[in-house]
Amino acid sequence: MSHEPNSKSVRRIVLPSGRTIDVVKPAAPQPTPAEGLHVCPQCGSHLVQPLEWGEGQDGTWEMTLGCPNCHWLTEDVFSREQVDRFEEQLDDGLADMLSDLRRMTQANMAEDIERFVYALDADLILPEDF
Ligand SMILES: [Zn+2]
């Protein structure tokens, strides 16, 4: 049997009722800087969004992040650098989404035109359709 160092941290939370529960989490439960804050640590989605934010102390930011995919939520303090990178990721994501949308619109139009041409060829479109 190997004796690994304790890689989990236990956080004791006291409920309003007075009961305490131990929440066991992996040693690094927050998104690692390498992954970026836009990556959900629970499901791996790249769509994590800031839900609430406010300036903390010493240039840090307090943010509530949420994953629209699995509804993972976290509230934590992040460094200015992490937040800057997160903002860049959000901009990239938005740009990706817009170009996807453009591609999809074009694909749909091409399909519509094909269908229209086919219908014309097959004499399926008659003057009374207009
Ligand atoms: Zn998720």
CSV table of C-alpha atoms and ligand atoms in Angstrom, one decimal:
chain,number,residue,atom,x,y,z
A,1,MET,CA,0.0,0.0,0.0
A,2,SER,CA,1.3,3.4,-0.9
A,3,HIS,CA,1.1,6.3,1.5
A,4,GLU,CA,0.1,9.2,-0.7
A,5,PRO,CA,0.0,12.7,0.7
A,6,ASN,CA,-3.4,13.9,1.6
A,7,SER,CA,-4.6,15.3,-1.7
A,8,LYS,CA,-8.1,16.3,-0.5
A,9,SER,CA,-9.1,19.1,1.7
A,10,VAL,CA,-12.0,19.0,4.0
A,11,ARG,CA,-14.1,22.0,4.7
A,12,ARG,CA,-16.4,22.1,7.6
A,13,ILE,CA,-19.6,24.0,7.0
A,14,VAL,CA,-21.9,24.9,9.8
A,15,LEU,CA,-25.5,25.0,8.7
A,16,PRO,CA,-28.0,27.5,10.1
A,17,SER,CA,-29.6,24.6,12.1
A,18,GLY,CA,-26.3,24.2,13.9
A,19,ARG,CA,-25.4,20.9,12.2
A,20,THR,CA,-22.0,20.7,10.7
A,21,ILE,CA,-21.2,19.0,7.5
A,22,ASP,CA,-17.8,18.1,6.1
A,23,VAL,CA,-17.4,18.9,2.4
A,24,VAL,CA,-14.5,17.0,0.9
A,25,LYS,CA,-13.1,18.5,-2.1
A,26,PRO,CA,-10.0,17.7,-4.3
A,27,ALA,CA,-6.9,19.7,-3.4
A,28,ALA,CA,-7.5,22.0,-6.3
A,29,PRO,CA,-11.2,22.4,-6.7
A,30,GLN,CA,-11.1,25.7,-8.6
A,31,PRO,CA,-10.3,26.0,-12.2
A,32,THR,CA,-6.5,26.0,-12.6
A,33,PRO,CA,-5.0,29.0,-14.3
A,34,ALA,CA,-3.8,26.8,-17.1
A,35,GLU,CA,-7.4,25.9,-18.0
A,36,GLY,CA,-8.8,29.3,-17.5
A,37,LEU,CA,-11.9,30.4,-15.6
A,38,HIS,CA,-14.1,29.7,-18.6
A,39,VAL,CA,-13.6,25.9,-18.2
A,40,CYS,CA,-16.1,24.1,-16.0
A,41,PRO,CA,-14.2,21.8,-13.6
A,42,GLN,CA,-17.2,19.6,-13.3
A,43,CYS,CA,-18.3,18.9,-16.9
A,44,GLY,CA,-15.4,20.5,-18.9
A,45,SER,CA,-17.7,22.9,-20.7
A,46,HIS,CA,-16.0,26.0,-22.0
A,47,LEU,CA,-19.0,28.2,-21.4
A,48,VAL,CA,-18.6,29.2,-17.8
A,49,GLN,CA,-20.0,32.7,-17.4
A,50,PRO,CA,-19.6,35.3,-14.7
A,51,LEU,CA,-22.9,35.8,-12.9
A,52,GLU,CA,-21.9,38.4,-10.4
A,53,TRP,CA,-18.7,40.2,-9.8
A,54,GLY,CA,-17.3,43.0,-7.8
A,55,GLU,CA,-13.9,44.4,-7.0
A,56,GLY,CA,-12.2,42.9,-4.1
A,57,GLN,CA,-9.1,44.0,-2.3
A,58,ASP,CA,-5.7,44.6,-3.8
A,59,GLY,CA,-6.9,44.4,-7.4
A,60,THR,CA,-8.6,41.1,-7.0
A,61,TRP,CA,-12.1,40.3,-8.1
A,62,GLU,CA,-14.8,38.5,-6.3
A,63,MET,CA,-16.9,36.6,-8.8
A,64,THR,CA,-19.7,34.1,-8.9
A,65,LEU,CA,-19.2,31.8,-11.9
A,66,GLY,CA,-21.8,29.5,-13.3
A,67,CYS,CA,-21.8,26.7,-15.9
A,68,PRO,CA,-24.9,26.8,-18.1
A,69,ASN,CA,-24.3,23.2,-19.0
A,70,CYS,CA,-24.3,21.4,-15.6
A,71,HIS,CA,-25.3,24.3,-13.3
A,72,TRP,CA,-22.0,24.2,-11.5
A,73,LEU,CA,-21.6,27.4,-9.4
A,74,THR,CA,-18.7,28.8,-7.5
A,75,GLU,CA,-18.0,32.0,-5.7
A,76,ASP,CA,-14.4,32.9,-5.2
A,77,VAL,CA,-11.7,35.6,-5.3
A,78,PHE,CA,-9.7,35.8,-8.4
A,79,SER,CA,-6.6,37.7,-9.4
A,80,ARG,CA,-6.7,40.6,-11.8
A,81,GLU,CA,-4.6,38.4,-14.2
A,82,GLN,CA,-7.1,35.5,-14.1
A,83,VAL,CA,-10.0,37.9,-14.7
A,84,ASP,CA,-8.2,39.6,-17.6
A,85,ARG,CA,-7.6,36.2,-19.2
A,86,PHE,CA,-11.2,35.2,-18.6
A,87,GLU,CA,-12.4,38.3,-20.3
A,88,GLU,CA,-10.3,37.5,-23.4
A,89,GLN,CA,-11.8,34.0,-23.4
A,90,LEU,CA,-15.3,35.4,-23.2
A,91,ASP,CA,-14.5,37.7,-26.2
A,92,ASP,CA,-13.1,34.7,-28.1
A,93,GLY,CA,-16.1,32.6,-27.3
A,94,LEU,CA,-18.4,35.3,-28.5
A,95,ALA,CA,-16.5,35.7,-31.7
A,96,ASP,CA,-16.6,31.9,-32.2
A,97,MET,CA,-20.3,31.9,-31.6
A,98,LEU,CA,-21.0,34.7,-34.1
A,99,SER,CA,-18.9,33.0,-36.8
A,100,ASP,CA,-20.8,29.7,-36.1
A,101,LEU,CA,-24.1,31.6,-36.4
A,102,ARG,CA,-23.0,33.1,-39.7
A,103,ARG,CA,-21.9,29.7,-41.0
A,104,MET,CA,-25.2,28.2,-39.9
A,105,THR,CA,-27.2,31.0,-41.5
A,106,GLN,CA,-25.4,30.5,-44.8
A,107,ALA,CA,-25.8,26.7,-44.7
A,108,ASN,CA,-29.5,27.1,-44.0
A,109,MET,CA,-29.9,29.6,-46.9
A,110,ALA,CA,-28.0,27.2,-49.3
A,111,GLU,CA,-30.4,24.4,-48.2
A,112,ASP,CA,-33.4,26.6,-48.8
A,113,ILE,CA,-32.2,27.6,-52.2
A,114,GLU,CA,-31.6,24.0,-53.1
A,115,ARG,CA,-35.1,23.1,-52.0
A,116,PHE,CA,-36.6,26.0,-53.9
A,117,VAL,CA,-34.7,25.1,-57.1
A,118,TYR,CA,-35.8,21.5,-56.7
A,119,ALA,CA,-39.4,22.6,-56.2
A,120,LEU,CA,-39.2,24.8,-59.3
A,121,ASP,CA,-37.8,22.0,-61.4
A,122,ALA,CA,-40.5,19.7,-60.2
A,123,ASP,CA,-43.2,22.2,-61.0
A,124,LEU,CA,-44.2,22.1,-57.3
A,125,ILE,CA,-44.4,25.9,-57.1
A,126,LEU,CA,-47.4,27.3,-58.7
A,127,PRO,CA,-48.5,31.0,-59.1
A,128,GLU,CA,-51.1,30.5,-56.4
A,129,ASP,CA,-48.3,29.8,-53.9
A,130,PHE,CA,-47.4,33.5,-54.0
B,1,ZN,ZN,-20.3,22.4,-16.2
